[in-house]
Amino acid sequence: MKSHFAAAFLLLALITGKAAAQPPLASLTGPTMGTTYHIKYWGDQPNDPPKVKATIDELLAEFDRQMSTYRDDSELSQFNRAAAGEWFPVSADTARVVEESLRYYRDTDGVLDVTVPPLLRLWNFSAGAKRDEPIVPPEPKALLAARRLVGSQHIHVQTEPPALKKDFAGVEVDLSSIAPGYAVDLIIAKLQELGFANAMVEIGGEVRGVGLRPDGKPWRIGVEQVDATDGTLARIVPLHDMALSTAGDYRNFRTADGGRFTHIIDPRTGRALPYVGASVTVVAKTCTEADALDTPLLIMGPDDGYKWCVEHRIAALFQTRTADGGIVTKTTEWFDELAPQAPTKPEPQRTSAE
């Protein structure tokens, strides 16, 4: 849900293997949240893809009714129009995602902030904005007015019964920085409920693998080298009960005053990040966590973001393209433990996530 609910801006590669007498592997794909989902799963019972797909599609349709910013009738859109100072009833999932976003807002000292819609509109990066339209950097007065409406401290959540409340009119919520990862976790939980303990689920670049592939090896995901045009991979990450998410600045940007600005807003300044050719990949136990952290770390930058990861023991890969066309990479020790070596050549099978 980062930019039209597409969470990551890199190429993912699902690298599979073949062996004799393996259990059958089922594959599902379909549209969701302005992007696509890809699922691979298997278990000790018949895979029954049509039935499983219908179940997953129903789950995602309900998720869209809850948290989409593209639907006027979604819970989130209705809350954004609701009066201030009053509890607005929502589903348990919506309340949980907002609750998680507030936790990461505190953990990142406000760098993850789901109340940025006024700033996204100001920079022409809101839901429904056209990518080919140039942007005009906002005037200081307009920027100040929008920033007054931003700050997750103005959002409150309760879980029993689930409801949201805002402090004053004009405060809005956009969960695109965390909701796709939560949706991946929901699908994994549903597949496990259906009896499939082995699965890989990807939505718009947010991916999680549980169990193993039919050949007994972990699911493996290729992380694209930043700004690559030939599919070169920076690392191949095995995901055994782990999740991965990447945020980058090189697939959604606009031109203004001779420069390029990304779709990523720094809520601390209200300004869109200038394009440099950078990405951050996070590996975590849940896709919710990986999705919640990649964009804040990109905003922090490779120095402060790296320090934050070391302090919080986060597995992360930072890539930054230099002025001469080179790439500087920084990895935390926990990322290196998971993916110790860079691949020597691109892998043939891959899934695009834009």
mmCIF file of C-alpha atoms in Angstrom:
data_model
loop_
_atom_site.group_PDB
_atom_site.id
_atom_site.type_symbol
_atom_site.label_atom_id
_atom_site.label_comp_id
_atom_site.label_asym_id
_atom_site.label_seq_id
_atom_site.Cartn_x
_atom_site.Cartn_y
_atom_site.Cartn_z
ATOM 1 C CA MET A 1 0.000 0.000 0.000
ATOM 2 C CA LYS A 2 2.974 2.308 -0.335
ATOM 3 C CA SER A 3 1.810 4.392 -3.267
ATOM 4 C CA HIS A 4 -1.472 2.961 -4.594
ATOM 5 C CA PHE A 5 -1.152 0.102 -2.075
ATOM 6 C CA ALA A 6 2.025 -1.200 -3.720
ATOM 7 C CA ALA A 7 4.453 -1.689 -0.945
ATOM 8 C CA ALA A 8 7.928 -2.069 -2.387
ATOM 9 C CA PHE A 9 9.866 -0.644 -5.261
ATOM 10 C CA LEU A 10 12.222 -3.453 -6.221
ATOM 11 C CA LEU A 11 12.210 -6.649 -8.203
ATOM 12 C CA LEU A 12 11.629 -9.826 -6.217
ATOM 13 C CA ALA A 13 12.765 -13.213 -7.465
ATOM 14 C CA LEU A 14 11.209 -16.430 -6.208
ATOM 15 C CA ILE A 15 13.856 -19.031 -6.790
ATOM 16 C CA THR A 16 12.460 -22.539 -6.898
ATOM 17 C CA GLY A 17 14.025 -25.939 -7.231
ATOM 18 C CA LYS A 18 12.893 -29.274 -8.602
ATOM 19 C CA ALA A 19 13.383 -32.767 -7.262
ATOM 20 C CA ALA A 20 11.818 -36.146 -7.789
ATOM 21 C CA ALA A 21 8.706 -37.252 -5.884
ATOM 22 C CA GLN A 22 8.031 -33.861 -4.345
ATOM 23 C CA PRO A 23 4.607 -32.891 -2.980
ATOM 24 C CA PRO A 24 2.635 -30.808 -5.490
ATOM 25 C CA LEU A 25 3.095 -27.048 -5.202
ATOM 26 C CA ALA A 26 0.026 -24.875 -5.835
ATOM 27 C CA SER A 27 0.308 -21.344 -7.231
ATOM 28 C CA LEU A 28 -2.283 -18.565 -7.012
ATOM 29 C CA THR A 29 -2.261 -15.000 -8.301
ATOM 30 C CA GLY A 30 -4.769 -12.201 -8.581
ATOM 31 C CA PRO A 31 -5.360 -8.454 -8.282
ATOM 32 C CA THR A 32 -5.544 -6.676 -4.954
ATOM 33 C CA MET A 33 -4.943 -3.181 -3.532
ATOM 34 C CA GLY A 34 -3.965 -1.721 -6.888
ATOM 35 C CA THR A 35 -1.275 -4.365 -7.354
ATOM 36 C CA THR A 36 -1.149 -8.186 -7.445
ATOM 37 C CA TYR A 37 -0.694 -11.053 -5.045
ATOM 38 C CA HIS A 38 1.308 -14.226 -5.621
ATOM 39 C CA ILE A 39 0.947 -17.293 -3.428
ATOM 40 C CA LYS A 40 2.703 -20.648 -3.458
ATOM 41 C CA TYR A 41 1.697 -23.308 -0.936
ATOM 42 C CA TRP A 42 1.586 -27.019 -0.254
ATOM 43 C CA GLY A 43 0.693 -29.410 2.536
ATOM 44 C CA ASP A 44 -0.314 -32.928 3.477
ATOM 45 C CA GLN A 45 -3.802 -32.544 2.040
ATOM 46 C CA PRO A 46 -5.134 -31.747 -1.456
ATOM 47 C CA ASN A 47 -4.207 -28.197 -2.447
ATOM 48 C CA ASP A 48 -7.646 -27.433 -3.990
ATOM 49 C CA PRO A 49 -6.546 -24.123 -5.633
ATOM 50 C CA PRO A 50 -10.049 -22.936 -6.674
ATOM 51 C CA LYS A 51 -11.375 -23.234 -3.122
ATOM 52 C CA VAL A 52 -8.292 -21.693 -1.542
ATOM 53 C CA LYS A 53 -8.271 -18.825 -4.059
ATOM 54 C CA ALA A 54 -11.921 -18.063 -3.333
ATOM 55 C CA THR A 55 -11.130 -17.928 0.384
ATOM 56 C CA ILE A 56 -8.136 -15.635 -0.129
ATOM 57 C CA ASP A 57 -10.036 -13.360 -2.515
ATOM 58 C CA GLU A 58 -12.834 -13.005 0.042
ATOM 59 C CA LEU A 59 -10.310 -12.142 2.755
ATOM 60 C CA LEU A 60 -8.653 -9.507 0.559
ATOM 61 C CA ALA A 61 -11.988 -8.025 -0.523
ATOM 62 C CA GLU A 62 -12.913 -7.528 3.129
ATOM 63 C CA PHE A 63 -9.479 -6.045 3.813
ATOM 64 C CA ASP A 64 -10.026 -3.589 0.964
ATOM 65 C CA ARG A 65 -13.412 -2.603 2.404
ATOM 66 C CA GLN A 66 -11.687 -1.863 5.673
ATOM 67 C CA MET A 67 -8.475 0.017 4.814
ATOM 68 C CA SER A 68 -8.497 1.186 1.203
ATOM 69 C CA THR A 69 -7.928 4.893 0.582
ATOM 70 C CA TYR A 70 -9.289 4.481 -2.956
ATOM 71 C CA ARG A 71 -12.797 3.602 -1.836
ATOM 72 C CA ASP A 72 -15.072 6.283 -0.416
ATOM 73 C CA ASP A 73 -17.012 3.601 1.440
ATOM 74 C CA SER A 74 -14.050 1.956 3.196
ATOM 75 C CA GLU A 75 -13.833 2.166 6.970
ATOM 76 C CA LEU A 76 -10.714 4.284 6.719
ATOM 77 C CA SER A 77 -12.193 6.747 4.220
ATOM 78 C CA GLN A 78 -15.284 7.113 6.373
ATOM 79 C CA PHE A 79 -13.162 7.724 9.459
ATOM 80 C CA ASN A 80 -11.171 10.373 7.591
ATOM 81 C CA ARG A 81 -14.443 12.238 6.965
ATOM 82 C CA ALA A 82 -15.819 11.645 10.467
ATOM 83 C CA ALA A 83 -16.185 14.291 13.158
ATOM 84 C CA ALA A 84 -13.344 14.872 15.588
ATOM 85 C CA GLY A 85 -13.494 13.981 19.254
ATOM 86 C CA GLU A 86 -15.829 11.015 18.813
ATOM 87 C CA TRP A 87 -15.102 7.299 18.702
ATOM 88 C CA PHE A 88 -15.684 5.892 15.220
ATOM 89 C CA PRO A 89 -16.417 2.116 15.148
ATOM 90 C CA VAL A 90 -14.095 0.054 12.927
ATOM 91 C CA SER A 91 -13.222 -3.612 12.462
ATOM 92 C CA ALA A 92 -10.780 -5.365 14.772
ATOM 93 C CA ASP A 93 -8.227 -5.577 11.947
ATOM 94 C CA THR A 94 -8.351 -1.848 11.201
ATOM 95 C CA ALA A 95 -7.938 -1.049 14.883
ATOM 96 C CA ARG A 96 -5.030 -3.491 15.136
ATOM 97 C CA VAL A 97 -3.179 -2.010 12.148
ATOM 98 C CA VAL A 98 -3.632 1.538 13.482
ATOM 99 C CA GLU A 99 -2.465 0.360 16.896
ATOM 100 C CA GLU A 100 0.648 -1.166 15.323
ATOM 101 C CA SER A 101 1.302 2.020 13.328
ATOM 102 C CA LEU A 102 1.196 4.068 16.536
ATOM 103 C CA ARG A 103 3.726 1.732 18.126
ATOM 104 C CA TYR A 104 6.132 2.167 15.215
ATOM 105 C CA TYR A 105 5.459 5.919 15.259
ATOM 106 C CA ARG A 106 6.830 5.953 18.797
ATOM 107 C CA ASP A 107 9.676 3.524 18.057
ATOM 108 C CA THR A 108 10.909 5.573 15.075
ATOM 109 C CA ASP A 109 10.468 8.948 16.811
ATOM 110 C CA GLY A 110 7.727 9.954 14.390
ATOM 111 C CA VAL A 111 9.366 8.902 11.120
ATOM 112 C CA LEU A 112 6.595 6.377 10.448
ATOM 113 C CA ASP A 113 3.491 8.561 10.456
ATOM 114 C CA VAL A 114 0.214 7.380 8.943
ATOM 115 C CA THR A 115 -1.376 10.843 9.145
ATOM 116 C CA VAL A 116 0.482 12.181 6.065
ATOM 117 C CA PRO A 117 -2.466 12.428 3.575
ATOM 118 C CA PRO A 118 -2.542 16.266 3.691
ATOM 119 C CA LEU A 119 1.127 16.297 2.699
ATOM 120 C CA LEU A 120 0.653 13.642 0.010
ATOM 121 C CA ARG A 121 -2.092 15.757 -1.584
ATOM 122 C CA LEU A 122 0.082 18.853 -1.401
ATOM 123 C CA TRP A 123 2.853 17.072 -3.305
ATOM 124 C CA ASN A 124 0.411 15.375 -5.722
ATOM 125 C CA PHE A 125 1.192 11.875 -4.463
ATOM 126 C CA SER A 126 -2.179 11.062 -2.924
ATOM 127 C CA ALA A 127 -4.525 8.257 -4.004
ATOM 128 C CA GLY A 128 -5.670 8.858 -7.572
ATOM 129 C CA ALA A 129 -2.833 11.234 -8.490
ATOM 130 C CA LYS A 130 -1.489 10.844 -12.026
ATOM 131 C CA ARG A 131 2.143 9.809 -12.286
ATOM 132 C CA ASP A 132 2.787 11.799 -15.457
ATOM 133 C CA GLU A 133 1.720 15.094 -13.882
ATOM 134 C CA PRO A 134 4.596 17.344 -12.777
ATOM 135 C CA ILE A 135 4.606 18.605 -9.232
ATOM 136 C CA VAL A 136 5.181 22.073 -7.899
ATOM 137 C CA PRO A 137 6.984 22.274 -4.559
ATOM 138 C CA PRO A 138 4.480 23.820 -2.157
ATOM 139 C CA GLU A 139 4.758 27.334 -0.829
ATOM 140 C CA PRO A 140 5.955 27.614 2.785
ATOM 141 C CA LYS A 141 2.545 28.803 3.987
ATOM 142 C CA ALA A 142 0.738 25.842 2.397
ATOM 143 C CA LEU A 143 3.347 23.435 3.753
ATOM 144 C CA LEU A 144 2.935 24.806 7.276
ATOM 145 C CA ALA A 145 -0.863 24.517 7.063
ATOM 146 C CA ALA A 146 -0.619 20.871 5.964
ATOM 147 C CA ARG A 147 1.941 20.012 8.624
ATOM 148 C CA ARG A 148 -0.434 21.225 11.333
ATOM 149 C CA LEU A 149 -2.740 18.343 10.383
ATOM 150 C CA VAL A 150 0.027 15.728 10.559
ATOM 151 C CA GLY A 151 1.074 13.806 13.641
ATOM 152 C CA SER A 152 0.000 10.357 14.810
ATOM 153 C CA GLN A 153 -0.268 11.649 18.368
ATOM 154 C CA HIS A 154 -3.594 13.090 17.194
ATOM 155 C CA ILE A 155 -4.991 9.574 16.539
ATOM 156 C CA HIS A 156 -6.341 7.302 19.272
ATOM 157 C CA VAL A 157 -7.366 3.663 19.104
ATOM 158 C CA GLN A 158 -9.272 1.284 21.314
ATOM 159 C CA THR A 159 -9.723 -2.444 20.758
ATOM 160 C CA GLU A 160 -12.770 -3.242 22.921
ATOM 161 C CA PRO A 161 -14.906 -2.350 21.101
ATOM 162 C CA PRO A 162 -12.614 -1.483 18.156
ATOM 163 C CA ALA A 163 -12.790 2.213 17.328
ATOM 164 C CA LEU A 164 -10.694 5.211 16.260
ATOM 165 C CA LYS A 165 -10.779 8.842 17.330
ATOM 166 C CA LYS A 166 -9.057 11.992 16.051
ATOM 167 C CA ASP A 167 -8.267 15.117 18.041
ATOM 168 C CA PHE A 168 -9.418 17.653 15.467
ATOM 169 C CA ALA A 169 -10.961 17.954 12.005
ATOM 170 C CA GLY A 170 -8.655 17.461 9.029
ATOM 171 C CA VAL A 171 -6.599 14.668 10.567
ATOM 172 C CA GLU A 172 -6.588 11.667 8.205
ATOM 173 C CA VAL A 173 -5.035 8.197 8.157
ATOM 174 C CA ASP A 174 -3.377 6.335 5.268
ATOM 175 C CA LEU A 175 -2.162 2.845 6.204
ATOM 176 C CA SER A 176 -0.312 2.139 2.963
ATOM 177 C CA SER A 177 3.017 2.030 4.809
ATOM 178 C CA ILE A 178 2.008 -0.973 6.926
ATOM 179 C CA ALA A 179 -1.282 -2.542 5.782
ATOM 180 C CA PRO A 180 0.032 -4.659 2.863
ATOM 181 C CA GLY A 181 2.426 -6.412 5.221
ATOM 182 C CA TYR A 182 -0.418 -7.045 7.644
ATOM 183 C CA ALA A 183 -2.481 -8.485 4.778
ATOM 184 C CA VAL A 184 0.360 -10.893 3.947
ATOM 185 C CA ASP A 185 0.373 -12.040 7.580
ATOM 186 C CA LEU A 186 -3.401 -12.528 7.458
ATOM 187 C CA ILE A 187 -3.108 -14.722 4.363
ATOM 188 C CA ILE A 188 -0.359 -16.799 5.946
ATOM 189 C CA ALA A 189 -2.561 -17.317 9.010
ATOM 190 C CA LYS A 190 -5.511 -18.295 6.808
ATOM 191 C CA LEU A 191 -3.430 -20.831 4.859
ATOM 192 C CA GLN A 192 -2.212 -22.345 8.115
ATOM 193 C CA GLU A 193 -5.804 -22.483 9.337
ATOM 194 C CA LEU A 194 -6.673 -24.388 6.167
ATOM 195 C CA GLY A 195 -3.918 -26.895 6.957
ATOM 196 C CA PHE A 196 -1.103 -25.586 4.731
ATOM 197 C CA ALA A 197 1.976 -25.080 6.888
ATOM 198 C CA ASN A 198 4.265 -24.333 3.934
ATOM 199 C CA ALA A 199 3.645 -21.160 1.961
ATOM 200 C CA MET A 200 5.124 -18.077 0.337
ATOM 201 C CA VAL A 201 2.857 -15.019 0.040
ATOM 202 C CA GLU A 202 3.725 -11.781 -1.764
ATOM 203 C CA ILE A 203 1.653 -8.619 -2.219
ATOM 204 C CA GLY A 204 3.196 -5.791 -4.204
ATOM 205 C CA GLY A 205 6.689 -6.597 -2.975
ATOM 206 C CA GLU A 206 5.908 -7.483 0.644
ATOM 207 C CA VAL A 207 6.688 -11.179 1.072
ATOM 208 C CA ARG A 208 6.717 -13.816 3.802
ATOM 209 C CA GLY A 209 7.691 -17.458 3.748
ATOM 210 C CA VAL A 210 6.694 -20.104 6.285
ATOM 211 C CA GLY A 211 7.666 -23.733 6.393
ATOM 212 C CA LEU A 212 9.723 -25.024 3.473
ATOM 213 C CA ARG A 213 9.536 -25.584 -0.260
ATOM 214 C CA PRO A 214 8.546 -29.083 -1.418
ATOM 215 C CA ASP A 215 12.259 -29.893 -1.888
ATOM 216 C CA GLY A 216 12.866 -29.266 1.827
ATOM 217 C CA LYS A 217 14.725 -25.987 1.318
ATOM 218 C CA PRO A 218 13.676 -22.492 2.490
ATOM 219 C CA TRP A 219 11.803 -20.141 0.216
ATOM 220 C CA ARG A 220 14.365 -17.844 -1.423
ATOM 221 C CA ILE A 221 13.762 -14.234 -2.490
ATOM 222 C CA GLY A 222 16.073 -12.195 -4.684
ATOM 223 C CA VAL A 223 16.496 -8.507 -3.793
ATOM 224 C CA GLU A 224 17.189 -6.407 -6.855
ATOM 225 C CA GLN A 225 20.198 -4.147 -6.995
ATOM 226 C CA VAL A 226 18.991 -0.580 -6.566
ATOM 227 C CA ASP A 227 17.894 1.094 -9.804
ATOM 228 C CA ALA A 228 18.999 -1.935 -11.839
ATOM 229 C CA THR A 229 17.762 -2.194 -15.412
ATOM 230 C CA ASP A 230 19.024 -5.723 -16.114
ATOM 231 C CA GLY A 231 17.570 -7.582 -13.133
ATOM 232 C CA THR A 232 20.880 -7.831 -11.269
ATOM 233 C CA LEU A 233 20.346 -9.067 -7.726
ATOM 234 C CA ALA A 234 22.063 -7.642 -4.668
ATOM 235 C CA ARG A 235 21.299 -10.583 -2.371
ATOM 236 C CA ILE A 236 19.277 -13.778 -2.257
ATOM 237 C CA VAL A 237 17.490 -14.111 1.057
ATOM 238 C CA PRO A 238 16.188 -17.465 2.363
ATOM 239 C CA LEU A 239 12.888 -16.980 4.193
ATOM 240 C CA HIS A 240 12.194 -19.704 6.716
ATOM 241 C CA ASP A 241 9.404 -18.312 8.891
ATOM 242 C CA MET A 242 10.583 -14.806 8.003
ATOM 243 C CA ALA A 243 9.321 -11.838 5.995
ATOM 244 C CA LEU A 244 10.961 -9.287 3.717
ATOM 245 C CA SER A 245 10.018 -5.828 2.500
ATOM 246 C CA THR A 246 11.852 -3.183 0.483
ATOM 247 C CA ALA A 247 11.235 0.539 0.081
ATOM 248 C CA GLY A 248 12.947 2.483 -2.703
ATOM 249 C CA ASP A 249 12.864 5.909 -4.292
ATOM 250 C CA TYR A 250 13.458 4.922 -7.913
ATOM 251 C CA ARG A 251 10.107 3.650 -9.233
ATOM 252 C CA ASN A 252 7.749 6.490 -8.327
ATOM 253 C CA PHE A 253 9.013 10.048 -8.619
ATOM 254 C CA ARG A 254 8.038 13.321 -10.280
ATOM 255 C CA THR A 255 9.984 16.218 -11.765
ATOM 256 C CA ALA A 256 9.860 19.748 -10.390
ATOM 257 C CA ASP A 257 12.124 22.761 -10.871
ATOM 258 C CA GLY A 258 14.585 20.633 -12.805
ATOM 259 C CA GLY A 259 14.883 18.072 -10.011
ATOM 260 C CA ARG A 260 13.222 14.783 -9.169
ATOM 261 C CA PHE A 261 11.168 14.170 -6.050
ATOM 262 C CA THR A 262 10.073 10.785 -4.760
ATOM 263 C CA HIS A 263 6.650 9.731 -3.521
ATOM 264 C CA ILE A 264 8.074 9.378 -0.002
ATOM 265 C CA ILE A 265 7.280 12.196 2.420
ATOM 266 C CA ASP A 266 9.394 12.970 5.465
ATOM 267 C CA PRO A 267 6.711 13.765 8.065
ATOM 268 C CA ARG A 268 9.257 15.639 10.167
ATOM 269 C CA THR A 269 9.746 18.298 7.487
ATOM 270 C CA GLY A 270 6.686 17.839 5.283
ATOM 271 C CA ARG A 271 8.881 17.608 2.222
ATOM 272 C CA ALA A 272 9.142 14.898 -0.438
ATOM 273 C CA LEU A 273 12.495 13.143 -0.480
ATOM 274 C CA PRO A 274 14.706 14.074 -3.450
ATOM 275 C CA TYR A 275 15.564 11.168 -5.724
ATOM 276 C CA VAL A 276 19.021 9.719 -5.170
ATOM 277 C CA GLY A 277 18.598 6.065 -6.166
ATOM 278 C CA ALA A 278 18.267 4.349 -2.804
ATOM 279 C CA SER A 279 16.520 1.398 -1.226
ATOM 280 C CA VAL A 280 16.225 -0.332 2.137
ATOM 281 C CA THR A 281 15.361 -3.996 2.590
ATOM 282 C CA VAL A 282 14.196 -5.267 5.973
ATOM 283 C CA VAL A 283 13.859 -8.884 7.088
ATOM 284 C CA ALA A 284 11.708 -9.573 10.162
ATOM 285 C CA LYS A 285 9.583 -12.273 11.779
ATOM 286 C CA THR A 286 6.348 -10.753 10.449
ATOM 287 C CA CYS A 287 5.565 -8.900 7.256
ATOM 288 C CA THR A 288 3.809 -6.221 9.306
ATOM 289 C CA GLU A 289 7.100 -5.341 10.964
ATOM 290 C CA ALA A 290 9.163 -5.490 7.778
ATOM 291 C CA ASP A 291 6.632 -3.315 5.938
ATOM 292 C CA ALA A 292 6.408 -0.813 8.788
ATOM 293 C CA LEU A 293 10.165 -0.268 8.998
ATOM 294 C CA ASP A 294 11.499 -0.105 5.444
ATOM 295 C CA THR A 295 10.153 3.356 4.550
ATOM 296 C CA PRO A 296 11.130 5.049 7.849
ATOM 297 C CA LEU A 297 14.644 3.650 7.447
ATOM 298 C CA LEU A 298 14.809 5.002 3.885
ATOM 299 C CA ILE A 299 13.770 8.421 5.237
ATOM 300 C CA MET A 300 16.389 8.263 8.001
ATOM 301 C CA GLY A 301 19.051 7.556 5.401
ATOM 302 C CA PRO A 302 21.909 5.035 5.262
ATOM 303 C CA ASP A 303 23.782 6.519 8.245
ATOM 304 C CA ASP A 304 21.060 7.281 10.801
ATOM 305 C CA GLY A 305 18.941 4.384 9.556
ATOM 306 C CA TYR A 306 21.831 1.966 9.942
ATOM 307 C CA LYS A 307 22.494 3.196 13.481
ATOM 308 C CA TRP A 308 18.815 2.753 14.349
ATOM 309 C CA CYS A 309 18.910 -0.817 13.029
ATOM 310 C CA VAL A 310 21.998 -1.636 15.074
ATOM 311 C CA GLU A 311 20.376 -0.237 18.219
ATOM 312 C CA HIS A 312 17.209 -2.255 17.591
ATOM 313 C CA ARG A 313 18.890 -5.389 16.174
ATOM 314 C CA ILE A 314 17.173 -5.182 12.776
ATOM 315 C CA ALA A 315 18.239 -7.202 9.724
ATOM 316 C CA ALA A 316 18.547 -4.564 7.006
ATOM 317 C CA LEU A 317 20.277 -3.892 3.682
ATOM 318 C CA PHE A 318 20.860 -0.269 2.590
ATOM 319 C CA GLN A 319 21.709 0.485 -1.042
ATOM 320 C CA THR A 320 22.567 3.947 -2.387
ATOM 321 C CA ARG A 321 23.643 4.826 -5.911
ATOM 322 C CA THR A 322 26.531 7.272 -6.115
ATOM 323 C CA ALA A 323 27.005 10.175 -8.522
ATOM 324 C CA ASP A 324 29.463 8.150 -10.609
ATOM 325 C CA GLY A 325 26.988 5.287 -11.037
ATOM 326 C CA GLY A 326 28.376 3.028 -8.352
ATOM 327 C CA ILE A 327 26.431 1.525 -5.457
ATOM 328 C CA VAL A 328 27.268 1.771 -1.789
ATOM 329 C CA THR A 329 25.776 -0.980 0.358
ATOM 330 C CA LYS A 330 25.548 -1.285 4.122
ATOM 331 C CA THR A 331 24.212 -4.352 5.898
ATOM 332 C CA THR A 332 23.646 -5.085 9.547
ATOM 333 C CA GLU A 333 25.195 -8.229 10.972
ATOM 334 C CA TRP A 334 21.749 -9.822 11.304
ATOM 335 C CA PHE A 335 21.089 -9.369 7.586
ATOM 336 C CA ASP A 336 24.479 -10.866 6.730
ATOM 337 C CA GLU A 337 23.684 -13.888 8.883
ATOM 338 C CA LEU A 338 20.551 -14.494 6.815
ATOM 339 C CA ALA A 339 21.993 -13.672 3.370
ATOM 340 C CA PRO A 340 25.801 -13.838 3.584
ATOM 341 C CA GLN A 341 26.658 -13.648 -0.097
ATOM 342 C CA ALA A 342 25.630 -11.634 -3.117
ATOM 343 C CA PRO A 343 24.586 -13.685 -6.181
ATOM 344 C CA THR A 344 26.951 -13.780 -9.128
ATOM 345 C CA LYS A 345 24.237 -13.387 -11.775
ATOM 346 C CA PRO A 346 20.504 -12.668 -12.102
ATOM 347 C CA GLU A 347 18.136 -15.565 -11.508
ATOM 348 C CA PRO A 348 15.689 -16.465 -14.288
ATOM 349 C CA GLN A 349 12.460 -16.540 -12.253
ATOM 350 C CA ARG A 350 11.262 -13.315 -10.724
ATOM 351 C CA THR A 351 8.175 -11.376 -9.762
ATOM 352 C CA SER A 352 7.854 -7.659 -10.432
ATOM 353 C CA ALA A 353 6.656 -5.476 -7.589
ATOM 354 C CA GLU A 354 6.006 -1.866 -8.500
#
